[in-house]
Tab-separated table of C-alpha atoms in Angstrom:
chain	number	residue	atom	x	y	z
A	20	UNK	CA	104.270	104.042	84.132
A	21	UNK	CA	107.101	101.918	82.762
A	22	UNK	CA	104.586	99.451	81.356
A	23	UNK	CA	102.725	102.263	79.513
A	24	UNK	CA	105.979	103.547	78.053
A	25	UNK	CA	106.914	100.046	76.831
A	26	UNK	CA	103.501	99.646	75.192
A	27	UNK	CA	103.830	102.969	73.400
A	28	UNK	CA	107.363	102.070	72.322
A	29	UNK	CA	106.143	98.706	71.038
A	30	UNK	CA	103.272	100.312	69.064
A	31	UNK	CA	105.740	102.718	67.449
A	32	UNK	CA	107.963	99.784	66.465
A	33	UNK	CA	105.003	98.021	64.914
A	34	UNK	CA	104.156	101.126	62.879
A	35	UNK	CA	107.748	101.363	61.698
A	36	UNK	CA	107.694	97.702	60.793
A	37	UNK	CA	104.503	98.133	58.781
A	38	UNK	CA	106.071	101.018	56.867
A	39	UNK	CA	109.137	98.905	56.166
A	40	UNK	CA	107.070	96.050	54.825
A	41	UNK	CA	105.010	98.376	52.640
A	42	UNK	CA	108.185	99.795	51.135
A	43	UNK	CA	109.574	96.363	50.245
A	44	UNK	CA	108.679	94.389	47.174
A	45	UNK	CA	107.756	90.819	48.090
A	46	UNK	CA	108.665	89.291	51.435
A	47	UNK	CA	112.424	89.801	51.410
A	48	UNK	CA	113.906	92.332	53.817
A	49	UNK	CA	117.496	93.384	53.177
A	50	UNK	CA	119.641	94.768	55.998
A	51	UNK	CA	122.995	96.178	54.956
A	52	UNK	CA	125.677	97.127	57.486
A	53	UNK	CA	126.801	100.742	57.678
A	54	UNK	CA	130.564	101.291	57.315
A	55	UNK	CA	131.108	101.843	61.037
A	56	UNK	CA	129.530	98.535	62.067
A	57	UNK	CA	130.532	96.398	59.107
A	58	UNK	CA	133.433	94.909	61.018
A	59	UNK	CA	131.220	93.952	63.951
A	60	UNK	CA	128.743	91.818	62.082
A	61	UNK	CA	128.504	89.306	59.254
A	62	UNK	CA	125.889	88.981	56.545
A	63	UNK	CA	123.556	85.985	56.789
A	64	UNK	CA	121.362	84.963	53.845
A	65	UNK	CA	118.075	83.528	55.136
A	66	UNK	CA	114.473	82.904	54.167
A	67	UNK	CA	113.453	86.592	54.139
A	68	UNK	CA	116.608	88.220	52.794
A	69	UNK	CA	119.947	89.228	54.225
A	70	UNK	CA	120.677	90.353	57.764
A	71	UNK	CA	123.870	91.687	59.346
A	72	UNK	CA	124.297	89.569	62.471
A	73	UNK	CA	126.532	90.564	65.405
A	74	UNK	CA	129.782	88.586	65.494
A	75	UNK	CA	129.471	87.923	69.210
A	76	UNK	CA	125.775	88.228	70.214
A	77	UNK	CA	125.207	88.387	73.952
A	78	UNK	CA	121.419	88.478	74.152
A	79	UNK	CA	120.013	85.839	71.805
A	80	UNK	CA	116.303	85.067	71.516
A	81	UNK	CA	115.206	81.853	69.823
A	82	UNK	CA	111.707	81.281	68.489
A	83	UNK	CA	111.593	77.507	68.575
A	84	UNK	CA	112.899	74.621	70.648
A	85	UNK	CA	115.116	73.292	67.830
A	86	UNK	CA	116.822	76.696	67.532
A	87	UNK	CA	117.203	76.929	71.327
A	88	UNK	CA	118.710	73.460	71.567
A	89	UNK	CA	121.037	74.192	68.678
A	90	UNK	CA	122.321	77.356	70.352
A	91	UNK	CA	122.802	75.561	73.667
A	92	UNK	CA	124.845	72.703	72.210
A	93	UNK	CA	127.026	75.304	70.446
A	94	UNK	CA	127.776	77.023	73.745
A	95	UNK	CA	125.368	79.965	73.420
A	96	UNK	CA	122.587	80.228	76.027
A	97	UNK	CA	119.543	82.175	74.763
A	98	UNK	CA	117.990	84.669	77.169
A	99	UNK	CA	114.495	83.623	76.073
A	100	UNK	CA	112.714	81.181	73.774
A	101	UNK	CA	109.321	79.963	72.731
A	102	UNK	CA	108.366	76.522	74.064
A	103	UNK	CA	105.750	73.911	73.166
A	104	UNK	CA	105.607	71.954	76.410
A	105	UNK	CA	104.528	72.600	79.989
A	106	UNK	CA	106.794	70.057	81.626
A	107	UNK	CA	110.375	70.443	80.385
A	108	UNK	CA	112.028	67.317	79.059
A	109	UNK	CA	114.905	65.970	81.203
A	110	UNK	CA	117.538	66.957	78.671
A	111	UNK	CA	116.519	70.652	78.970
A	112	UNK	CA	115.677	71.015	82.673
A	113	UNK	CA	119.040	72.429	83.769
A	114	UNK	CA	119.072	74.929	80.899
A	115	UNK	CA	115.531	76.266	81.167
A	116	UNK	CA	115.994	77.591	84.672
A	117	UNK	CA	117.614	80.732	83.254
A	118	UNK	CA	115.800	80.991	79.935
A	119	UNK	CA	112.615	83.080	79.909
A	120	UNK	CA	109.556	81.603	78.207
A	121	UNK	CA	108.035	83.611	75.385
A	122	UNK	CA	104.941	81.453	75.028
A	123	UNK	CA	104.390	79.154	72.077
A	124	UNK	CA	105.960	79.382	68.641
A	125	UNK	CA	102.520	80.238	67.218
A	126	UNK	CA	102.061	83.198	69.612
A	127	UNK	CA	105.350	84.566	70.889
A	128	UNK	CA	105.074	87.509	73.279
A	129	UNK	CA	106.422	90.393	71.206
A	130	UNK	CA	106.204	92.887	74.090
A	131	UNK	CA	108.382	90.633	76.234
A	132	UNK	CA	110.899	90.254	73.370
A	133	UNK	CA	111.072	94.038	73.097
A	134	UNK	CA	111.592	94.485	76.832
A	135	UNK	CA	114.478	91.970	76.833
A	136	UNK	CA	116.469	94.062	74.340
A	137	UNK	CA	117.952	91.166	72.383
A	138	UNK	CA	120.836	91.721	69.980
A	139	UNK	CA	119.853	88.731	67.809
A	140	UNK	CA	116.612	86.819	67.120
A	141	UNK	CA	116.664	83.369	65.487
A	142	UNK	CA	113.395	82.057	64.088
A	143	UNK	CA	111.894	79.265	62.021
A	144	UNK	CA	109.990	80.048	58.826
A	145	UNK	CA	106.523	78.730	59.594
A	146	UNK	CA	106.215	80.502	62.983
A	147	UNK	CA	108.058	83.743	62.126
A	148	UNK	CA	106.767	84.828	58.738
A	149	UNK	CA	103.743	86.797	60.035
A	150	UNK	CA	105.792	88.788	62.589
A	151	UNK	CA	109.154	89.059	60.822
A	152	UNK	CA	108.815	92.792	60.131
A	153	UNK	CA	108.107	93.578	63.782
A	154	UNK	CA	110.947	91.351	64.974
A	155	UNK	CA	113.443	92.888	62.596
A	156	UNK	CA	112.683	96.293	64.064
A	157	UNK	CA	113.501	95.020	67.539
A	158	UNK	CA	116.800	93.313	66.676
A	159	UNK	CA	118.628	91.667	63.749
A	160	UNK	CA	116.417	88.695	62.905
A	161	UNK	CA	117.297	85.627	60.840
A	162	UNK	CA	114.861	82.923	59.798
A	163	UNK	CA	115.769	79.359	58.869
A	164	UNK	CA	113.804	77.314	56.383
A	165	UNK	CA	111.839	74.556	58.121
A	166	UNK	CA	110.094	71.747	56.282
A	167	UNK	CA	109.152	69.879	59.419
A	168	UNK	CA	111.455	67.772	61.599
A	169	UNK	CA	113.267	66.269	58.588
A	170	UNK	CA	114.930	69.729	58.501
A	171	UNK	CA	116.587	69.338	61.891
A	172	UNK	CA	120.110	68.763	60.558
A	173	UNK	CA	120.019	71.636	58.062
A	174	UNK	CA	118.574	73.971	60.712
A	175	UNK	CA	121.398	73.098	63.116
A	176	UNK	CA	123.962	73.995	60.458
A	177	UNK	CA	122.086	77.236	59.781
A	178	UNK	CA	122.110	78.242	63.438
A	179	UNK	CA	125.836	77.394	63.649
A	180	UNK	CA	126.509	79.710	60.707
A	181	UNK	CA	124.438	82.494	62.239
A	182	UNK	CA	126.295	82.238	65.547
A	183	UNK	CA	129.698	81.914	63.879
A	184	UNK	CA	130.123	78.473	65.423
A	185	UNK	CA	130.846	76.312	62.367
A	186	UNK	CA	133.941	74.727	63.898
A	187	UNK	CA	132.007	73.869	67.040
A	188	UNK	CA	129.266	72.434	64.819
A	189	UNK	CA	131.736	70.031	63.225
A	190	UNK	CA	132.629	68.736	66.659
A	191	UNK	CA	128.938	68.341	67.528
A	192	UNK	CA	128.424	66.201	64.429
A	193	UNK	CA	131.575	64.238	65.177
A	194	UNK	CA	130.221	63.473	68.655
A	195	UNK	CA	126.840	62.467	67.185
A	196	UNK	CA	128.356	60.017	64.706
A	197	UNK	CA	130.652	58.638	67.388
A	198	UNK	CA	127.673	57.822	69.577
A	199	UNK	CA	125.784	56.367	66.645
A	200	UNK	CA	128.720	54.075	65.919
A	201	UNK	CA	128.945	53.083	69.596
A	202	UNK	CA	125.223	52.242	69.569
A	203	UNK	CA	125.530	50.172	66.405
A	204	UNK	CA	128.465	48.275	67.914
A	205	UNK	CA	126.626	47.688	71.184
A	206	UNK	CA	123.533	46.423	69.379
A	207	UNK	CA	125.549	44.008	67.281
A	208	UNK	CA	123.166	41.540	65.679
A	209	UNK	CA	120.658	41.416	68.539
A	210	UNK	CA	118.063	43.305	66.469
A	211	UNK	CA	118.939	41.618	63.208
A	212	UNK	CA	115.467	40.092	62.763
A	213	UNK	CA	113.491	42.601	64.834
A	214	UNK	CA	111.581	45.745	63.847
A	215	UNK	CA	111.282	48.800	66.085
A	216	UNK	CA	108.182	50.992	65.911
A	217	UNK	CA	107.528	54.428	67.324
A	218	UNK	CA	104.187	56.182	67.880
A	219	UNK	CA	103.519	59.539	69.490
A	220	UNK	CA	100.283	60.960	70.837
A	221	UNK	CA	99.736	64.686	71.195
A	222	UNK	CA	97.254	67.417	70.631
A	223	UNK	CA	94.334	65.118	69.886
A	224	UNK	CA	96.004	62.916	67.278
A	225	UNK	CA	98.042	59.700	67.123
A	226	UNK	CA	100.960	59.844	64.718
A	227	UNK	CA	103.871	57.737	63.579
A	228	UNK	CA	107.316	59.112	62.766
A	229	UNK	CA	108.712	57.810	59.464
A	230	UNK	CA	112.335	57.292	58.508
A	231	UNK	CA	112.930	60.929	57.592
A	232	UNK	CA	111.557	62.364	60.834
A	233	UNK	CA	113.802	63.467	63.710
A	234	UNK	CA	113.630	60.227	65.708
A	235	UNK	CA	113.252	58.166	62.544
A	236	UNK	CA	116.527	59.462	61.145
A	237	UNK	CA	118.323	58.576	64.353
A	238	UNK	CA	116.941	55.045	64.244
A	239	UNK	CA	117.969	54.799	60.618
A	240	UNK	CA	121.501	56.029	61.377
A	241	UNK	CA	121.747	53.354	64.078
A	242	UNK	CA	120.798	50.656	61.550
A	243	UNK	CA	117.555	49.812	63.371
A	244	UNK	CA	114.877	48.198	61.215
A	245	UNK	CA	111.373	49.676	61.179
A	246	UNK	CA	108.005	48.142	60.228
A	247	UNK	CA	107.354	48.648	56.484
A	248	UNK	CA	104.747	51.361	57.099
A	249	UNK	CA	107.321	53.366	59.092
A	250	UNK	CA	110.262	52.829	56.777
A	251	UNK	CA	108.831	55.198	54.159
A	252	UNK	CA	109.362	58.959	53.810
A	253	UNK	CA	106.837	61.781	53.429
A	254	UNK	CA	106.974	65.548	53.583
A	255	UNK	CA	107.135	66.496	57.250
A	256	UNK	CA	108.212	63.006	58.317
A	257	UNK	CA	105.023	62.032	60.146
A	258	UNK	CA	101.616	60.562	59.229
A	259	UNK	CA	98.370	60.292	61.112
A	260	UNK	CA	97.663	56.841	62.536
A	261	UNK	CA	94.024	55.825	62.276
A	262	UNK	CA	92.610	53.039	64.425
A	263	UNK	CA	91.937	51.049	61.260
A	264	UNK	CA	95.654	51.145	60.427
A	265	UNK	CA	96.846	50.215	63.903
A	266	UNK	CA	98.994	47.423	62.513
A	267	UNK	CA	101.270	50.102	61.019
A	268	UNK	CA	102.934	50.083	64.443
A	269	UNK	CA	103.236	46.300	64.512
A	270	UNK	CA	106.890	46.081	65.550
A	271	UNK	CA	108.711	43.610	67.782
A	272	UNK	CA	109.562	46.613	69.987
A	273	UNK	CA	107.356	49.676	70.391
A	274	UNK	CA	108.328	53.081	71.756
A	275	UNK	CA	105.377	55.238	72.823
A	276	UNK	CA	105.508	58.963	73.584
A	277	UNK	CA	102.299	60.382	75.058
A	278	UNK	CA	102.312	64.114	75.709
A	279	UNK	CA	100.233	64.932	78.775
A	280	UNK	CA	97.134	63.591	80.497
A	281	UNK	CA	94.847	63.883	77.444
A	282	UNK	CA	97.338	61.863	75.373
A	283	UNK	CA	97.590	59.243	78.112
A	284	UNK	CA	93.809	58.823	78.055
A	285	UNK	CA	93.854	58.506	74.284
A	286	UNK	CA	96.501	55.804	74.582
A	287	UNK	CA	94.254	53.887	76.966
A	288	UNK	CA	91.446	54.142	74.408
A	289	UNK	CA	93.786	52.856	71.748
A	290	UNK	CA	94.582	49.813	73.878
A	291	UNK	CA	90.896	48.876	73.786
A	292	UNK	CA	91.115	48.320	70.039
A	293	UNK	CA	90.979	44.547	69.311
A	294	UNK	CA	93.994	44.939	67.007
A	295	UNK	CA	96.173	46.132	69.926
A	296	UNK	CA	96.598	42.633	71.224
A	297	UNK	CA	97.847	41.482	67.834
A	298	UNK	CA	100.853	43.823	67.918
A	299	UNK	CA	104.029	41.782	68.410
A	300	UNK	CA	105.490	44.207	70.966
A	301	UNK	CA	102.329	43.871	73.056
A	302	UNK	CA	102.465	40.093	72.939
A	303	UNK	CA	106.166	40.116	73.883
A	304	UNK	CA	105.757	42.849	76.545
A	305	UNK	CA	108.328	45.057	74.846
A	306	UNK	CA	106.594	48.460	74.953
A	307	UNK	CA	108.648	51.343	76.317
A	308	UNK	CA	107.350	54.767	77.312
A	309	UNK	CA	109.626	57.638	76.296
A	310	UNK	CA	109.479	61.397	76.732
A	311	UNK	CA	107.527	63.188	73.972
A	312	UNK	CA	109.444	66.515	73.857
A	313	UNK	CA	112.701	64.561	73.764
A	314	UNK	CA	111.820	62.275	70.869
A	315	UNK	CA	110.407	65.248	69.009
A	316	UNK	CA	113.207	67.617	70.009
A	317	UNK	CA	114.765	68.335	66.632
A	318	UNK	CA	118.263	69.250	67.863
A	319	UNK	CA	121.524	67.446	68.770
A	320	UNK	CA	120.896	67.691	72.521
A	321	UNK	CA	117.616	65.858	72.079
A	322	UNK	CA	119.264	63.373	69.675
A	323	UNK	CA	121.776	62.493	72.376
A	324	UNK	CA	118.914	61.899	74.817
A	325	UNK	CA	117.106	59.677	72.293
A	326	UNK	CA	120.267	57.603	72.008
A	327	UNK	CA	120.375	57.345	75.786
A	328	UNK	CA	116.921	55.731	75.576
A	329	UNK	CA	118.046	53.392	72.807
A	330	UNK	CA	120.989	52.253	74.914
A	331	UNK	CA	118.769	51.903	77.973
A	332	UNK	CA	116.016	49.793	76.387
A	333	UNK	CA	117.743	48.019	73.490
A	334	UNK	CA	121.169	47.336	74.976
A	335	UNK	CA	121.340	47.600	78.754
A	336	UNK	CA	117.927	46.061	79.491
A	337	UNK	CA	118.899	42.997	77.480
A	338	UNK	CA	122.125	42.580	79.420
A	339	UNK	CA	120.547	42.627	82.878
């Protein structure tokens, strides 16, 4: 009986959302605070307009792992989030035990979101546009611009503004730069003449992260050289790696992130390519397997975990 009621309630919300969209010109939805609640919320300008966000939200839903990680590092634990992995990365395990899964970013469970009664929803443009009207009828919804993982820094600052945590955000960035400096100092000149490559395998493709990707920007901040093909920048920060261009990952050190069994099998196929044995990291036995969701995390918590790997493989392993 409760389930039927929730479905009817959800259908009514969808109808209201459709009417709201029809009444608006363009995509922008404006939400203005009434006088009696104006002191309890602050206006946030975002991709689809302006939304009055609660000053101290208690039931936050995030529609993306970057948004979820950003909220967590700022001291706000979402009640639910969309995920893109089955096995949680080590840096998120302790947090996910009390965060409900809403499915994937491409297909979040709107009925579950409604049942959770959130007081704030934080989304990312590419995965929220089609359902923004419905979401905004459930709770105040803000949507950050997202141009791929090169946007990870800007999106963190956006989430901090939404949550009213700009001072905490400054401390997060201070901690990030402090660790970067510690890594640079620890590395010294040991990588002076070496290039570090990174390749990730997921969802049927093999890709390389360039210098403006999430992991690529961390490597660049740490002063780590990349092979010429990975030192470039493109929109989105990643490019498809064809077997014919395998030497694009020809670094002295190679980090590999394979997401799941299918990716592991594809990696084994890649190793059968005659060019594989010509890669310097293969010849020097300096290939390191790293966690895919971590190196593609797009938030400061994941960045800290990436730096843990860099310390482990580039500093500590050389000292032992």
